[in-house]
């Protein structure tokens, strides 16, 4: 990805401009780090331990020095995503030397110092990302609404954009950095504890009844991180919008409720009110080894959610409800990159709309079992070792074009000077 691409994406996500001078400086640093990493990778491919040790020292020294420049206190929220990218690169380097470089003829004390440096650096980088998040939260708190408001959504919708950015731009990388600690995690970590990301609140929750009050004073997101796809959704309707929506998961694999135990069924948080017409929607099991398969959502919003359509990985769609007498255009719900829909958080009933569902929040989880094909290809292209080792991971074999891309990549690496 080019510098302008990275800058544009970061600016779009944080909704703030990065000053030219600041971005230019950090881009130069990233380019310099990339060049020295290229030399290090080239050295490791030769098996020459003296060269590998020398290139590690050079690269690590440059990264330690650059680390402070990515922590500009005047722009810490704006450039934190760039710091997160840098932190990953540094941890990859440190992890490699700790796990693979013990026998490179280091002095025992020198090697031990790098082991300690790896753990200390992982902890330091994770703490910095936490500190940046807390500082931005403190800044935003000064303008936060004082109450959930009449619709019970004011507080939630005020904080939702920040939480989306915090998780996707900082928390995801923080979790990766922690998992790269070669002492705490010498083996690969297959199921990282990524946080869920949640949509804005669709609809309103004016009629906050006793059941709602038992859960809080306004819309929140109490359901998180299920271990499996929903298996079926039971709906009871009145006038084509739902009074009952029960989302069922395989036993023991549903979402964590309020940070405690897992629940197998999630319904509308409101006093009970039955519907008239009924429908049970079966969610097909994911294929290809994936854990989840709802890749998109479409909604028609009004004072209540008027329609909800789930889009599956195979291109099909499932309509849970659709009230067509109140026309509002259908819109696609933004889905955070690398995540899939896993939870429906539903609040209150609307007295005006015959006690039907009033408010909906959509939750998205990372799928640790679904590695995109592009990522699989990149892992093969950049993997060290013999082609046969990588080929054993790919049951379908390797195309000639992919082999050529791998050969071109390593020719580029070995051209480093």
Tab-separated table of C-alpha atoms in Angstrom:
chain	number	residue	atom	x	y	z
A	1	UNK	CA	0.000	0.000	0.000
A	2	UNK	CA	1.364	3.443	-0.913
A	3	UNK	CA	1.848	6.358	1.456
A	4	UNK	CA	-1.186	8.298	0.154
A	5	UNK	CA	-3.330	5.148	0.484
A	6	UNK	CA	-2.332	4.675	4.133
A	7	UNK	CA	-2.797	8.359	4.884
A	8	UNK	CA	-6.208	8.503	3.217
A	9	UNK	CA	-7.512	5.430	5.005
A	10	UNK	CA	-6.307	6.587	8.411
A	11	UNK	CA	-7.761	10.075	7.894
A	12	UNK	CA	-11.088	8.613	6.814
A	13	UNK	CA	-11.252	6.357	9.855
A	14	UNK	CA	-10.308	8.942	12.478
A	15	UNK	CA	-12.083	11.782	10.605
A	16	UNK	CA	-9.139	14.107	11.212
A	17	UNK	CA	-6.433	15.417	8.906
A	18	UNK	CA	-2.798	14.478	9.432
A	19	UNK	CA	-0.549	17.508	8.966
A	20	UNK	CA	1.760	17.279	5.926
A	21	UNK	CA	4.978	17.689	7.897
A	22	UNK	CA	4.007	15.082	10.484
A	23	UNK	CA	2.932	12.528	7.905
A	24	UNK	CA	5.992	13.145	5.712
A	25	UNK	CA	8.338	12.536	8.641
A	26	UNK	CA	6.629	9.325	9.712
A	27	UNK	CA	6.372	8.066	6.136
A	28	UNK	CA	10.126	8.553	5.736
A	29	UNK	CA	10.667	6.594	8.938
A	30	UNK	CA	8.444	3.736	7.755
A	31	UNK	CA	10.234	3.676	4.406
A	32	UNK	CA	13.617	3.542	6.129
A	33	UNK	CA	12.451	0.750	8.418
A	34	UNK	CA	11.113	-1.164	5.421
A	35	UNK	CA	14.505	-0.886	3.720
A	36	UNK	CA	16.411	-2.215	6.736
A	37	UNK	CA	13.863	-4.993	7.248
A	38	UNK	CA	14.413	-5.976	3.637
A	39	UNK	CA	18.130	-6.322	4.367
A	40	UNK	CA	17.374	-8.383	7.472
A	41	UNK	CA	15.045	-10.735	5.581
A	42	UNK	CA	17.648	-11.075	2.840
A	43	UNK	CA	20.260	-11.976	5.462
A	44	UNK	CA	18.050	-14.617	7.095
A	45	UNK	CA	17.453	-16.254	3.735
A	46	UNK	CA	21.204	-16.892	3.344
A	47	UNK	CA	21.721	-18.741	6.635
A	48	UNK	CA	24.843	-16.641	7.331
A	49	UNK	CA	24.483	-16.121	11.084
A	50	UNK	CA	27.085	-13.354	11.316
A	51	UNK	CA	25.273	-11.362	8.642
A	52	UNK	CA	21.925	-12.092	10.310
A	53	UNK	CA	23.200	-10.855	13.679
A	54	UNK	CA	24.639	-7.698	12.154
A	55	UNK	CA	21.453	-6.869	10.254
A	56	UNK	CA	19.321	-7.524	13.331
A	57	UNK	CA	21.377	-5.091	15.413
A	58	UNK	CA	21.161	-2.411	12.709
A	59	UNK	CA	17.420	-2.849	12.189
A	60	UNK	CA	16.575	-3.031	15.878
A	61	UNK	CA	18.653	0.058	16.642
A	62	UNK	CA	16.793	2.000	13.970
A	63	UNK	CA	13.425	0.832	15.283
A	64	UNK	CA	14.174	1.684	18.898
A	65	UNK	CA	15.120	5.211	17.815
A	66	UNK	CA	12.081	5.580	15.552
A	67	UNK	CA	9.675	4.401	18.239
A	68	UNK	CA	9.795	7.733	20.037
A	69	UNK	CA	9.048	9.684	16.866
A	70	UNK	CA	5.814	7.747	16.374
A	71	UNK	CA	4.680	8.920	19.827
A	72	UNK	CA	4.311	12.603	19.014
A	73	UNK	CA	2.288	13.910	22.006
A	74	UNK	CA	0.721	16.700	19.929
A	75	UNK	CA	-0.803	14.285	17.416
A	76	UNK	CA	-0.999	11.000	19.312
A	77	UNK	CA	-4.581	10.073	18.359
A	78	UNK	CA	-4.059	11.020	14.725
A	79	UNK	CA	-0.866	9.040	14.220
A	80	UNK	CA	-1.585	6.158	16.611
A	81	UNK	CA	-2.645	3.864	13.714
A	82	UNK	CA	0.777	4.465	12.118
A	83	UNK	CA	2.421	3.726	15.461
A	84	UNK	CA	0.423	0.485	15.615
A	85	UNK	CA	1.795	-0.558	12.198
A	86	UNK	CA	5.311	0.290	13.341
A	87	UNK	CA	4.829	-1.644	16.603
A	88	UNK	CA	3.867	-4.786	14.689
A	89	UNK	CA	6.951	-4.545	12.483
A	90	UNK	CA	9.227	-4.148	15.487
A	91	UNK	CA	7.622	-7.062	17.336
A	92	UNK	CA	7.988	-9.305	14.267
A	93	UNK	CA	11.716	-8.559	14.301
A	94	UNK	CA	12.134	-9.163	18.047
A	95	UNK	CA	10.017	-12.308	18.002
A	96	UNK	CA	12.063	-13.741	15.155
A	97	UNK	CA	15.411	-13.257	16.859
A	98	UNK	CA	14.182	-14.668	20.198
A	99	UNK	CA	12.515	-17.761	18.733
A	100	UNK	CA	14.947	-18.480	15.899
A	101	UNK	CA	18.203	-16.751	16.781
A	102	UNK	CA	19.349	-18.409	19.997
A	103	UNK	CA	21.974	-20.435	18.126
A	104	UNK	CA	23.358	-17.545	16.078
A	105	UNK	CA	26.515	-17.394	18.262
A	106	UNK	CA	25.270	-14.608	20.498
A	107	UNK	CA	26.945	-14.120	23.856
A	108	UNK	CA	24.497	-15.619	26.395
A	109	UNK	CA	24.015	-12.289	28.157
A	110	UNK	CA	23.409	-10.475	24.884
A	111	UNK	CA	20.784	-12.995	23.815
A	112	UNK	CA	19.112	-12.770	27.250
A	113	UNK	CA	18.977	-8.993	26.871
A	114	UNK	CA	17.081	-9.361	23.587
A	115	UNK	CA	14.633	-11.781	25.197
A	116	UNK	CA	13.948	-9.208	27.895
A	117	UNK	CA	13.756	-6.428	25.309
A	118	UNK	CA	11.072	-8.327	23.391
A	119	UNK	CA	8.816	-8.692	26.439
A	120	UNK	CA	9.458	-5.152	27.679
A	121	UNK	CA	8.749	-3.726	24.220
A	122	UNK	CA	5.491	-5.658	23.814
A	123	UNK	CA	4.290	-4.393	27.186
A	124	UNK	CA	5.434	-0.833	26.488
A	125	UNK	CA	3.743	-0.656	23.085
A	126	UNK	CA	0.506	-2.146	24.424
A	127	UNK	CA	0.458	0.343	27.300
A	128	UNK	CA	1.053	3.249	24.936
A	129	UNK	CA	-1.903	2.256	22.747
A	130	UNK	CA	-4.050	1.979	25.887
A	131	UNK	CA	-2.883	5.412	27.041
A	132	UNK	CA	-3.740	6.974	23.670
A	133	UNK	CA	-7.244	5.494	23.806
A	134	UNK	CA	-7.783	6.735	27.350
A	135	UNK	CA	-6.589	10.231	26.482
A	136	UNK	CA	-8.978	10.481	23.525
A	137	UNK	CA	-11.826	9.120	25.647
A	138	UNK	CA	-11.103	11.769	28.278
A	139	UNK	CA	-11.119	14.493	25.622
A	140	UNK	CA	-14.464	13.355	24.221
A	141	UNK	CA	-16.027	12.953	27.661
A	142	UNK	CA	-16.032	16.731	28.088
A	143	UNK	CA	-18.663	17.065	25.323
A	144	UNK	CA	-20.628	13.867	26.033
A	145	UNK	CA	-24.407	14.043	26.611
A	146	UNK	CA	-25.442	14.022	30.231
A	147	UNK	CA	-28.102	11.334	29.771
A	148	UNK	CA	-29.362	8.743	27.245
A	149	UNK	CA	-32.062	11.219	26.204
A	150	UNK	CA	-35.685	10.657	25.231
A	151	UNK	CA	-34.803	8.008	22.634
A	152	UNK	CA	-32.403	6.300	25.091
A	153	UNK	CA	-29.740	6.299	22.355
A	154	UNK	CA	-27.926	9.637	22.825
A	155	UNK	CA	-25.068	8.352	24.955
A	156	UNK	CA	-24.603	5.179	22.927
A	157	UNK	CA	-24.606	6.944	19.552
A	158	UNK	CA	-22.232	9.637	20.847
A	159	UNK	CA	-19.607	7.069	21.843
A	160	UNK	CA	-20.183	4.542	19.040
A	161	UNK	CA	-17.896	6.207	16.427
A	162	UNK	CA	-15.069	6.433	18.967
A	163	UNK	CA	-15.488	2.809	20.029
A	164	UNK	CA	-15.482	1.650	16.388
A	165	UNK	CA	-12.211	3.516	15.742
A	166	UNK	CA	-10.676	2.504	19.067
A	167	UNK	CA	-11.213	-1.190	18.373
A	168	UNK	CA	-10.345	-1.311	14.675
A	169	UNK	CA	-7.408	1.133	14.746
A	170	UNK	CA	-5.841	0.475	18.143
A	171	UNK	CA	-7.266	-2.447	20.119
A	172	UNK	CA	-6.870	-4.974	17.290
A	173	UNK	CA	-3.204	-4.039	16.914
A	174	UNK	CA	-2.671	-3.946	20.673
A	175	UNK	CA	-3.914	-7.533	20.933
A	176	UNK	CA	-1.602	-8.571	18.091
A	177	UNK	CA	1.378	-6.886	19.728
A	178	UNK	CA	0.684	-8.665	23.027
A	179	UNK	CA	0.391	-12.006	21.209
A	180	UNK	CA	3.779	-11.419	19.568
A	181	UNK	CA	5.578	-11.502	22.926
A	182	UNK	CA	7.834	-14.532	22.328
A	183	UNK	CA	8.154	-15.288	26.041
A	184	UNK	CA	4.453	-15.173	26.906
A	185	UNK	CA	3.425	-16.779	23.593
A	186	UNK	CA	6.242	-18.850	22.067
A	187	UNK	CA	3.698	-20.830	20.033
A	188	UNK	CA	1.157	-19.340	17.606
A	189	UNK	CA	-2.008	-17.969	19.254
A	190	UNK	CA	-4.934	-19.250	17.214
A	191	UNK	CA	-7.900	-17.471	18.846
A	192	UNK	CA	-7.004	-13.938	19.845
A	193	UNK	CA	-9.455	-12.087	22.141
A	194	UNK	CA	-10.444	-9.395	19.660
A	195	UNK	CA	-13.227	-7.099	20.796
A	196	UNK	CA	-16.485	-6.928	18.882
A	197	UNK	CA	-17.416	-3.817	16.908
A	198	UNK	CA	-20.967	-2.452	17.007
A	199	UNK	CA	-23.120	-0.423	14.639
A	200	UNK	CA	-24.963	2.727	15.529
A	201	UNK	CA	-28.352	2.244	17.190
A	202	UNK	CA	-31.065	1.894	14.530
A	203	UNK	CA	-34.500	3.094	15.642
A	204	UNK	CA	-35.524	4.486	19.025
A	205	UNK	CA	-36.136	3.158	22.516
A	206	UNK	CA	-38.468	5.807	23.953
A	207	UNK	CA	-40.745	3.298	25.693
A	208	UNK	CA	-38.189	2.040	28.237
A	209	UNK	CA	-40.115	-0.515	30.281
A	210	UNK	CA	-39.366	-2.405	33.499
A	211	UNK	CA	-37.345	-5.114	31.763
A	212	UNK	CA	-35.217	-2.484	30.020
A	213	UNK	CA	-34.652	-0.653	33.303
A	214	UNK	CA	-33.394	-3.893	34.798
A	215	UNK	CA	-30.534	-3.788	32.276
A	216	UNK	CA	-29.717	-0.077	32.449
A	217	UNK	CA	-30.868	3.438	31.658
A	218	UNK	CA	-30.092	3.450	27.955
A	219	UNK	CA	-28.979	1.413	24.969
A	220	UNK	CA	-25.792	-0.592	25.545
A	221	UNK	CA	-24.126	-3.673	24.029
A	222	UNK	CA	-24.270	-6.523	26.583
A	223	UNK	CA	-23.690	-9.379	24.092
A	224	UNK	CA	-20.225	-10.147	22.699
A	225	UNK	CA	-17.892	-12.665	21.077
A	226	UNK	CA	-19.970	-15.784	20.371
A	227	UNK	CA	-17.997	-18.891	19.465
A	228	UNK	CA	-20.342	-20.002	16.684
A	229	UNK	CA	-22.710	-18.703	14.060
A	230	UNK	CA	-26.386	-18.329	15.063
A	231	UNK	CA	-28.151	-21.543	14.070
A	232	UNK	CA	-31.699	-20.210	13.742
A	233	UNK	CA	-33.799	-17.128	14.435
A	234	UNK	CA	-37.433	-17.385	15.585
A	235	UNK	CA	-39.604	-14.337	14.826
A	236	UNK	CA	-43.169	-13.417	15.850
A	237	UNK	CA	-44.661	-10.503	13.894
A	238	UNK	CA	-47.442	-7.963	14.250
A	239	UNK	CA	-48.110	-5.947	11.124
A	240	UNK	CA	-44.918	-7.302	9.495
A	241	UNK	CA	-42.467	-6.019	12.088
A	242	UNK	CA	-41.304	-8.176	15.002
A	243	UNK	CA	-42.521	-8.447	18.565
A	244	UNK	CA	-40.384	-11.505	19.273
A	245	UNK	CA	-36.907	-12.184	17.852
A	246	UNK	CA	-35.059	-15.075	19.469
A	247	UNK	CA	-31.567	-15.664	18.080
A	248	UNK	CA	-30.404	-19.170	18.996
A	249	UNK	CA	-26.802	-20.429	19.031
A	250	UNK	CA	-25.388	-23.954	19.427
A	251	UNK	CA	-25.332	-24.995	23.087
A	252	UNK	CA	-22.552	-23.314	25.041
A	253	UNK	CA	-21.307	-21.293	22.055
A	254	UNK	CA	-23.487	-18.191	22.242
A	255	UNK	CA	-22.306	-14.688	23.152
A	256	UNK	CA	-20.881	-13.619	26.476
A	257	UNK	CA	-23.602	-11.737	28.375
A	258	UNK	CA	-22.532	-8.646	30.320
A	259	UNK	CA	-18.982	-9.921	30.542
A	260	UNK	CA	-20.075	-13.078	32.383
A	261	UNK	CA	-21.336	-16.429	31.174
A	262	UNK	CA	-22.414	-17.337	27.668
A	263	UNK	CA	-26.069	-17.437	26.649
A	264	UNK	CA	-27.570	-19.722	24.018
A	265	UNK	CA	-30.543	-17.462	23.143
A	266	UNK	CA	-30.665	-13.686	22.711
A	267	UNK	CA	-34.021	-11.922	22.417
A	268	UNK	CA	-35.565	-8.469	22.642
A	269	UNK	CA	-34.836	-6.805	25.971
A	270	UNK	CA	-38.365	-5.664	26.854
A	271	UNK	CA	-41.518	-6.826	28.629
A	272	UNK	CA	-43.024	-9.867	26.922
A	273	UNK	CA	-45.537	-9.297	24.133
A	274	UNK	CA	-46.429	-12.100	21.692
A	275	UNK	CA	-46.894	-11.628	17.990
A	276	UNK	CA	-49.357	-13.161	15.545
A	277	UNK	CA	-47.555	-14.517	12.480
A	278	UNK	CA	-44.432	-16.607	13.079
A	279	UNK	CA	-41.344	-17.643	11.144
A	280	UNK	CA	-38.194	-19.622	11.924
A	281	UNK	CA	-35.184	-18.683	9.805
A	282	UNK	CA	-32.414	-21.275	9.658
A	283	UNK	CA	-28.896	-19.910	9.263
A	284	UNK	CA	-26.815	-22.269	7.092
A	285	UNK	CA	-23.640	-23.601	8.643
A	286	UNK	CA	-20.462	-21.846	7.473
A	287	UNK	CA	-18.417	-23.632	4.833
A	288	UNK	CA	-14.714	-23.815	4.091
A	289	UNK	CA	-13.708	-23.969	7.731
A	290	UNK	CA	-15.125	-20.545	8.637
A	291	UNK	CA	-16.747	-19.919	12.013
A	292	UNK	CA	-19.251	-17.274	10.886
A	293	UNK	CA	-20.993	-16.679	7.562
A	294	UNK	CA	-23.156	-13.530	7.799
A	295	UNK	CA	-20.955	-11.121	5.867
A	296	UNK	CA	-23.325	-8.191	5.396
A	297	UNK	CA	-26.559	-6.571	6.529
A	298	UNK	CA	-29.153	-4.343	4.892
A	299	UNK	CA	-31.678	-2.322	6.868
A	300	UNK	CA	-34.523	0.132	6.379
A	301	UNK	CA	-34.529	2.539	9.263
A	302	UNK	CA	-37.250	4.716	10.722
A	303	UNK	CA	-38.395	5.300	14.266
A	304	UNK	CA	-38.122	1.518	14.408
A	305	UNK	CA	-36.078	-0.914	12.271
A	306	UNK	CA	-38.508	-1.477	9.375
A	307	UNK	CA	-36.566	-4.187	7.549
A	308	UNK	CA	-33.577	-6.412	8.224
A	309	UNK	CA	-31.823	-8.590	5.642
A	310	UNK	CA	-28.829	-10.819	6.387
A	311	UNK	CA	-26.298	-11.396	3.591
A	312	UNK	CA	-24.465	-14.721	3.616
A	313	UNK	CA	-20.997	-15.637	2.401
A	314	UNK	CA	-22.390	-17.653	-0.529
A	315	UNK	CA	-24.147	-14.582	-1.947
A	316	UNK	CA	-27.640	-15.494	-0.738
A	317	UNK	CA	-29.759	-13.383	1.613
A	318	UNK	CA	-32.258	-14.023	4.406
A	319	UNK	CA	-35.032	-11.523	5.171
A	320	UNK	CA	-35.960	-11.498	8.847
A	321	UNK	CA	-38.653	-8.843	8.424
A	322	UNK	CA	-39.719	-6.188	5.933
A	323	UNK	CA	-42.532	-3.698	6.487
A	324	UNK	CA	-43.238	-2.299	3.034
A	325	UNK	CA	-46.213	-0.053	3.862
A	326	UNK	CA	-43.808	2.506	5.349
A	327	UNK	CA	-41.374	3.151	2.530
A	328	UNK	CA	-37.822	4.048	3.457
A	329	UNK	CA	-34.888	3.194	1.158
A	330	UNK	CA	-32.876	0.096	2.024
A	331	UNK	CA	-29.280	0.808	3.068
A	332	UNK	CA	-26.252	-1.367	3.651
A	333	UNK	CA	-24.924	-1.348	7.189
A	334	UNK	CA	-21.175	-0.590	7.362
A	335	UNK	CA	-19.250	-3.764	8.230
A	336	UNK	CA	-15.791	-3.393	9.803
A	337	UNK	CA	-13.056	-4.981	7.724
A	338	UNK	CA	-12.260	-8.546	8.755
A	339	UNK	CA	-15.444	-9.009	10.787
A	340	UNK	CA	-18.841	-10.643	10.301
A	341	UNK	CA	-22.260	-10.142	11.880
A	342	UNK	CA	-22.682	-12.310	14.974
A	343	UNK	CA	-25.103	-10.599	17.374
A	344	UNK	CA	-28.366	-8.649	17.364
A	345	UNK	CA	-28.858	-6.445	20.423
A	346	UNK	CA	-32.535	-5.457	20.539
A	347	UNK	CA	-34.041	-2.921	22.922
A	348	UNK	CA	-37.605	-1.979	23.927
A	349	UNK	CA	-40.947	-1.920	22.176
A	350	UNK	CA	-42.631	0.973	20.436
A	351	UNK	CA	-46.113	1.728	21.747
A	352	UNK	CA	-46.801	3.773	18.619
A	353	UNK	CA	-45.927	0.790	16.403
A	354	UNK	CA	-48.075	-1.766	18.250
A	355	UNK	CA	-45.349	-2.912	20.675
A	356	UNK	CA	-42.973	-3.978	17.897
A	357	UNK	CA	-39.173	-3.864	18.255
A	358	UNK	CA	-37.971	-0.311	18.788
A	359	UNK	CA	-34.173	-0.291	18.561
A	360	UNK	CA	-31.468	-2.532	17.087
A	361	UNK	CA	-27.672	-2.632	17.392
A	362	UNK	CA	-25.645	-5.004	15.194
A	363	UNK	CA	-22.485	-6.646	16.531
A	364	UNK	CA	-19.545	-7.847	14.432
A	365	UNK	CA	-16.843	-10.357	15.449
A	366	UNK	CA	-13.561	-11.417	13.899
A	367	UNK	CA	-13.586	-14.900	12.391
A	368	UNK	CA	-10.316	-16.572	13.420
A	369	UNK	CA	-11.036	-19.601	11.245
A	370	UNK	CA	-11.538	-17.688	7.995
A	371	UNK	CA	-8.229	-16.697	6.407
A	372	UNK	CA	-8.858	-14.754	3.177
A	373	UNK	CA	-7.341	-16.267	0.044
A	374	UNK	CA	-5.230	-13.157	-0.515
A	375	UNK	CA	-3.703	-13.606	2.941
A	376	UNK	CA	-3.032	-17.295	2.276
A	377	UNK	CA	-1.269	-16.357	-0.943
A	378	UNK	CA	0.849	-13.710	0.798
A	379	UNK	CA	1.850	-16.185	3.508
A	380	UNK	CA	3.056	-18.573	0.819
A	381	UNK	CA	4.825	-15.870	-1.190
A	382	UNK	CA	6.746	-14.496	1.800
A	383	UNK	CA	7.354	-17.752	3.695
A	384	UNK	CA	10.965	-18.740	4.272
A	385	UNK	CA	11.984	-22.367	3.784
A	386	UNK	CA	11.370	-24.799	0.972
A	387	UNK	CA	8.346	-24.605	-1.278
A	388	UNK	CA	7.321	-28.129	-0.248
A	389	UNK	CA	6.765	-26.994	3.345
A	390	UNK	CA	4.331	-24.317	2.239
A	391	UNK	CA	2.749	-26.662	-0.287
A	392	UNK	CA	1.747	-29.092	2.449
A	393	UNK	CA	-0.379	-26.336	3.972
A	394	UNK	CA	-2.203	-25.784	0.692
A	395	UNK	CA	-4.216	-28.923	-0.072
A	396	UNK	CA	-5.240	-27.497	-3.432
A	397	UNK	CA	-1.643	-27.128	-4.585
A	398	UNK	CA	0.028	-23.983	-5.843
A	399	UNK	CA	-0.589	-22.350	-9.186
A	400	UNK	CA	2.235	-21.445	-11.520
A	401	UNK	CA	1.364	-17.742	-11.255
A	402	UNK	CA	1.650	-17.912	-7.461
A	403	UNK	CA	5.023	-19.639	-7.747
A	404	UNK	CA	6.173	-16.868	-10.064
A	405	UNK	CA	5.049	-14.212	-7.576
A	406	UNK	CA	6.990	-15.994	-4.821
A	407	UNK	CA	10.104	-16.187	-6.993
A	408	UNK	CA	9.804	-12.499	-7.889
A	409	UNK	CA	9.391	-11.523	-4.223
A	410	UNK	CA	12.486	-13.387	-3.109
A	411	UNK	CA	14.494	-12.072	-6.066
A	412	UNK	CA	13.533	-8.565	-4.913
A	413	UNK	CA	14.526	-9.352	-1.304
A	414	UNK	CA	17.878	-10.822	-2.307
A	415	UNK	CA	18.627	-7.754	-4.405
A	416	UNK	CA	18.891	-5.708	-1.202
A	417	UNK	CA	22.154	-3.839	-0.769
